[in-house]
Short mmCIF file of C-alpha atoms in Angstrom, two decimals:
data_model
loop_
_atom_site.label_atom_id
_atom_site.label_comp_id
_atom_site.label_asym_id
_atom_site.label_seq_id
_atom_site.Cartn_x
_atom_site.Cartn_y
_atom_site.Cartn_z
CA MET A 1 -142.52 -5.83 96.85
CA PRO A 2 -139.01 -4.17 96.97
CA LEU A 3 -138.03 -2.56 93.61
CA ILE A 4 -134.30 -2.68 94.53
CA LYS A 5 -133.45 -6.16 95.02
CA ASN A 6 -129.57 -6.11 94.46
CA LYS A 7 -127.97 -5.54 97.80
CA GLU A 8 -125.01 -3.83 96.11
CA GLU A 9 -127.19 -1.40 94.40
CA LYS A 10 -128.72 -0.59 97.81
CA LYS A 11 -125.34 -0.01 99.30
CA ARG A 12 -124.40 2.21 96.42
CA LEU A 13 -127.38 4.37 96.73
CA LEU A 14 -127.05 4.48 100.43
CA ARG A 15 -123.52 5.97 99.95
CA GLU A 16 -124.50 8.39 97.28
CA LEU A 17 -128.00 9.83 98.09
CA PRO A 18 -128.72 12.14 101.05
CA LEU A 19 -129.29 10.46 104.50
CA MET A 20 -132.94 11.57 104.37
CA PHE A 21 -133.73 8.98 101.68
CA SER A 22 -131.77 6.14 103.50
CA ARG A 23 -134.95 4.44 104.96
CA LEU A 24 -136.58 4.64 101.46
CA ILE A 25 -133.73 2.96 99.94
CA ILE A 26 -133.66 0.25 102.61
CA ALA A 27 -137.38 -0.46 101.84
CA GLY A 28 -136.32 -0.84 98.10
CA ILE A 29 -137.64 2.36 96.72
CA PRO A 30 -135.45 3.64 93.90
CA VAL A 31 -135.20 7.17 94.96
CA ASN A 32 -132.61 7.74 92.06
CA ARG A 33 -135.47 7.09 89.63
CA PHE A 34 -138.02 9.17 91.53
CA LEU A 35 -135.60 12.16 91.47
CA LYS A 36 -136.14 12.39 87.87
CA LYS A 37 -139.93 12.78 88.10
CA LYS A 38 -142.09 15.86 88.10
CA ALA A 39 -145.51 16.22 89.62
CA LEU A 40 -148.33 18.84 89.63
CA VAL A 41 -150.29 19.29 92.79
CA ILE A 42 -153.50 21.30 92.26
CA GLY A 43 -154.79 22.51 95.64
CA ALA A 44 -152.76 23.14 98.78
CA GLY A 45 -155.37 22.44 101.43
CA GLY A 46 -155.91 19.56 103.72
CA LEU A 47 -155.03 16.88 101.02
CA GLY A 48 -152.63 18.86 98.72
CA VAL A 49 -150.51 19.84 101.67
CA ILE A 50 -149.89 16.11 102.57
CA VAL A 51 -149.62 14.96 98.96
CA ALA A 52 -146.94 17.63 98.21
CA GLU A 53 -145.00 17.25 101.37
CA THR A 54 -144.96 13.44 100.91
CA LEU A 55 -143.82 13.42 97.38
CA ALA A 56 -141.02 15.72 98.45
CA ARG A 57 -139.93 13.56 101.34
CA THR A 58 -139.92 10.53 98.98
CA GLY A 59 -137.65 12.30 96.60
CA ILE A 60 -139.69 13.77 93.65
CA GLY A 61 -137.26 15.89 91.56
CA GLY A 62 -139.81 18.62 90.47
CA LEU A 63 -142.96 20.03 91.92
CA TYR A 64 -145.58 22.47 90.68
CA ILE A 65 -148.03 23.71 93.39
CA VAL A 66 -151.17 25.62 92.51
CA ASP A 67 -153.83 27.09 94.75
CA ARG A 68 -155.91 30.25 94.86
CA ASP A 69 -156.40 30.49 98.67
CA VAL A 70 -154.42 32.06 101.55
CA VAL A 71 -153.69 30.38 104.97
CA ARG A 72 -156.24 31.12 107.65
CA GLU A 73 -156.66 30.02 111.16
CA GLU A 74 -159.39 27.49 110.24
CA ASN A 75 -156.86 25.63 108.30
CA PHE A 76 -154.82 24.56 111.38
CA ASN A 77 -156.85 21.50 112.21
CA ARG A 78 -155.02 19.84 109.39
CA LEU A 79 -151.29 19.38 108.95
CA GLY A 80 -148.94 21.66 107.16
CA PHE A 81 -149.36 25.21 108.10
CA SER A 82 -148.61 27.39 111.36
CA ARG A 83 -149.49 30.71 112.55
CA GLU A 84 -146.54 32.24 110.88
CA ASP A 85 -148.20 31.40 107.54
CA ILE A 86 -151.49 33.30 108.14
CA GLY A 87 -152.12 35.48 105.18
CA LYS A 88 -149.62 33.91 102.86
CA PRO A 89 -150.74 32.22 99.68
CA LYS A 90 -151.12 28.50 100.45
CA ALA A 91 -149.04 27.46 97.55
CA VAL A 92 -146.25 29.89 98.46
CA ALA A 93 -146.18 28.83 102.10
CA LEU A 94 -146.14 25.27 101.23
CA ALA A 95 -143.39 25.61 98.73
CA GLU A 96 -141.23 27.38 101.26
CA LYS A 97 -141.54 24.56 103.75
CA ILE A 98 -140.69 22.05 101.04
CA LYS A 99 -137.62 24.09 99.92
CA ALA A 100 -136.47 24.36 103.41
CA LEU A 101 -136.68 20.44 103.94
CA ARG A 102 -135.09 19.49 100.51
CA ASN A 103 -132.68 22.28 99.61
CA ALA A 104 -130.60 22.55 102.74
CA ASP A 105 -127.03 23.69 102.47
CA THR A 106 -125.93 20.38 103.81
CA ILE A 107 -127.54 18.51 100.66
CA ASP A 108 -125.61 18.34 97.41
CA LYS A 109 -127.62 20.62 94.98
CA LYS A 110 -128.12 17.86 92.37
CA TYR A 111 -130.57 16.33 94.95
CA HIS A 112 -132.49 19.55 95.55
CA ILE A 113 -136.14 19.87 94.44
CA ASN A 114 -137.17 22.19 91.94
CA VAL A 115 -140.44 23.47 93.37
CA MET A 116 -142.44 26.38 91.87
CA ALA A 117 -145.68 27.85 93.56
CA PHE A 118 -148.59 29.57 91.61
CA HIS A 119 -151.26 31.54 93.56
CA ALA A 120 -154.00 31.19 90.89
CA ASP A 121 -157.37 29.78 90.16
CA ILE A 122 -157.09 27.03 87.65
CA ILE A 123 -160.47 27.41 86.09
CA GLY A 124 -159.74 29.15 82.77
CA TRP A 125 -156.12 29.60 83.75
CA SER A 126 -153.79 30.09 80.75
CA LYS A 127 -150.72 28.25 82.27
CA LEU A 128 -152.76 25.21 83.26
CA GLU A 129 -152.24 23.03 80.11
CA SER A 130 -148.61 23.86 79.85
CA LEU A 131 -147.95 22.69 83.37
CA ILE A 132 -149.85 19.47 82.85
CA LYS A 133 -147.99 18.88 79.62
CA ASP A 134 -144.61 19.38 81.53
CA VAL A 135 -145.09 16.82 84.36
CA ASP A 136 -145.28 13.11 84.73
CA ILE A 137 -148.29 13.00 86.85
CA VAL A 138 -151.04 15.32 88.18
CA PHE A 139 -152.67 15.14 91.71
CA THR A 140 -155.92 17.03 92.19
CA CYS A 141 -156.65 18.03 95.77
CA VAL A 142 -159.59 20.51 95.11
CA ASP A 143 -163.29 20.72 96.08
CA ASN A 144 -164.57 21.99 92.76
CA ALA A 145 -166.21 19.82 90.07
CA ILE A 146 -165.45 22.43 87.34
CA ALA A 147 -161.76 22.51 88.15
CA ARG A 148 -161.61 18.79 88.18
CA SER A 149 -163.33 18.60 84.81
CA GLU A 150 -160.95 21.05 83.23
CA VAL A 151 -157.92 19.21 84.61
CA ASN A 152 -159.44 15.93 83.45
CA TYR A 153 -159.69 17.35 79.91
CA PHE A 154 -155.99 18.43 79.63
CA ILE A 155 -154.62 15.12 81.31
CA MET A 156 -156.55 13.19 78.76
CA LYS A 157 -155.29 15.30 75.88
CA HIS A 158 -151.63 14.89 76.93
CA LYS A 159 -152.01 11.35 78.23
CA LYS A 160 -150.85 12.18 81.80
CA PRO A 161 -152.15 10.05 84.76
CA MET A 162 -154.19 11.84 87.40
CA ILE A 163 -154.67 11.04 91.00
CA ASP A 164 -157.84 12.67 92.38
CA GLY A 165 -158.53 12.79 96.14
CA ALA A 166 -161.76 13.98 97.81
CA THR A 167 -163.41 13.90 101.24
CA SER A 168 -167.09 13.88 101.91
CA TYR A 169 -169.41 16.50 103.06
CA SER A 170 -169.29 15.04 106.63
CA GLY A 171 -165.46 14.72 106.59
CA PHE A 172 -165.54 11.08 107.64
CA ASN A 173 -165.38 9.57 104.25
CA GLY A 174 -163.27 9.90 101.21
CA THR A 175 -162.52 8.72 97.73
CA VAL A 176 -159.24 8.23 95.61
CA MET A 177 -159.85 8.16 91.84
CA THR A 178 -156.99 7.15 89.64
CA ILE A 179 -157.13 8.00 85.97
CA ILE A 180 -154.84 6.52 83.48
CA PRO A 181 -155.93 8.04 80.21
CA CYS A 182 -157.55 5.71 77.61
CA LYS A 183 -157.28 2.67 80.10
CA THR A 184 -159.44 3.55 83.13
CA PRO A 185 -162.55 5.73 83.41
CA CYS A 186 -161.93 9.47 83.55
CA TYR A 187 -163.56 12.22 85.54
CA GLU A 188 -166.15 12.67 82.80
CA CYS A 189 -166.87 8.91 82.91
CA TYR A 190 -167.95 9.09 86.57
CA TYR A 191 -169.53 12.61 86.92
CA GLY A 192 -170.37 13.89 83.52
CA SER A 193 -173.86 14.12 82.06
CA ARG A 194 -173.82 10.42 81.22
CA SER A 195 -172.19 9.47 84.41
CA LEU A 196 -171.55 6.16 86.02
CA ILE A 197 -172.54 7.67 89.40
CA LYS A 198 -175.53 9.56 90.11
CA VAL A 199 -174.31 12.38 92.35
CA ASN A 200 -177.71 13.16 93.93
CA ASN A 201 -178.06 9.61 95.23
CA ILE A 202 -174.77 9.61 97.41
CA GLU A 203 -173.16 11.65 100.03
CA ARG A 204 -171.52 14.67 98.46
CA ILE A 205 -167.85 13.99 97.68
CA GLY A 206 -165.47 16.72 97.02
CA TYR A 207 -167.45 19.50 98.64
CA CYS A 208 -165.62 19.54 102.02
CA ASP A 209 -167.26 21.90 104.70
CA ALA A 210 -166.24 19.67 107.54
CA SER A 211 -162.61 18.31 107.49
CA LEU A 212 -160.77 15.82 109.83
CA ALA A 213 -157.08 15.25 109.73
CA THR A 214 -157.57 11.59 110.02
CA THR A 215 -159.57 11.29 106.78
CA MET A 216 -157.22 13.73 104.94
CA ASN A 217 -154.15 11.90 105.87
CA ILE A 218 -155.48 8.60 104.66
CA ILE A 219 -156.85 9.72 101.47
CA ALA A 220 -153.72 11.93 100.60
CA SER A 221 -151.48 8.96 101.46
CA LEU A 222 -153.40 6.69 99.15
CA GLN A 223 -153.19 9.20 96.46
CA VAL A 224 -149.44 9.19 96.71
CA ASP A 225 -149.33 5.43 97.00
CA GLN A 226 -151.10 5.13 93.66
CA GLY A 227 -148.95 7.77 92.12
CA LEU A 228 -145.68 5.96 93.20
CA LYS A 229 -146.84 2.71 91.72
CA ILE A 230 -147.60 4.46 88.39
CA LEU A 231 -144.31 6.33 88.26
CA LEU A 232 -142.08 3.53 89.50
CA GLY A 233 -144.12 0.65 87.86
CA TYR A 234 -144.89 -1.73 90.68
CA GLY A 235 -147.92 -3.10 92.48
CA LYS A 236 -151.69 -2.82 91.63
CA ILE A 237 -153.49 0.38 90.53
CA TYR A 238 -157.15 0.75 91.66
CA PRO A 239 -159.40 3.07 89.51
CA MET A 240 -161.36 3.72 92.66
CA ILE A 241 -160.63 3.49 96.41
CA LYS A 242 -163.42 4.36 98.93
CA VAL A 243 -162.68 4.96 102.54
CA TYR A 244 -165.30 4.97 105.27
CA LEU A 245 -164.48 6.06 108.75
CA ASP A 246 -167.88 7.30 109.98
CA SER A 247 -168.93 4.03 111.91
CA GLY A 248 -165.92 1.80 111.61
CA VAL A 249 -162.85 1.49 109.26
CA GLU A 250 -163.81 0.25 105.88
CA ILE A 251 -161.64 0.46 102.65
CA MET A 252 -163.18 -0.66 99.36
CA THR A 253 -161.21 -1.05 96.15
CA GLN A 254 -162.67 -1.25 92.76
CA GLU A 255 -160.74 -2.64 89.78
CA ASN A 256 -161.08 -3.59 86.13
CA LEU A 257 -163.51 -0.53 85.61
CA LYS A 258 -163.51 0.42 81.90
CA PRO A 259 -164.15 3.90 80.20
CA ARG A 260 -167.66 4.64 79.12
CA LYS A 261 -168.07 4.00 75.29
CA ASP A 262 -170.17 7.22 75.13
CA CYS A 263 -167.67 9.46 77.10
CA VAL A 264 -167.15 12.58 75.13
CA VAL A 265 -163.62 13.04 76.30
CA HIS A 266 -162.59 9.44 75.63
CA ARG A 267 -164.14 9.65 72.15
CA ARG A 268 -162.03 12.88 71.39
CA PHE A 269 -158.62 11.70 72.80
CA CYS A 270 -158.55 7.96 72.83
CA ASN A 271 -159.91 6.76 69.44
CA GLY A 272 -157.59 5.96 66.57
#
């Protein structure tokens, strides 16, 4: 459902905003509002590259990118990096591409993106909490349960929505988990010691040895879709979306999921 319903408003935005946003405005997306938002993308691999670039192309105003790895040739089966990037920190290489896209001399500086790259491991990282506190939304695109758990703690503490993306061990399936603090289950609710999901009974999610660009693109796109709906206030939010591409094409959505009453993170940050 278009968010910009007034034709005159669309015409005004089409006149004022850079041409790269024109198709979004025609679709009804209020890019002028999105330009005021800031996101943190944790992980600049197969999912994070697509999430960050899509956010930039959709008009996000500020973007922090964090990744501990460097670009290698085995990363080329996914989108985002080229041979000239080999050896560069992934976060830095991705930030450079986004700046080249959004901060061209032909674009008024008030529409430029403020993007910062951090070559760092977020586990135990002193800057993590301050970055989460500073943004409107967090996207996790990592294959490490400890990292996810640490991010979950701080997004719950500071009441920031988090959109987590993961692909399966086989590379054919994936999951998008949307966490709205104190309203939906958090990462601890699903995967903590008293979890809703018994990890040993399902295909491993989020430990990606195999990777397919097809799966990565779908999962990352769904992450951004849910993020847009939260930030711009439209459409339906699903706490869990599961995608299966191994034998066909199947997308399952789960809604009306509630936080666990015995979740230690919810007890700490959502009571009273």
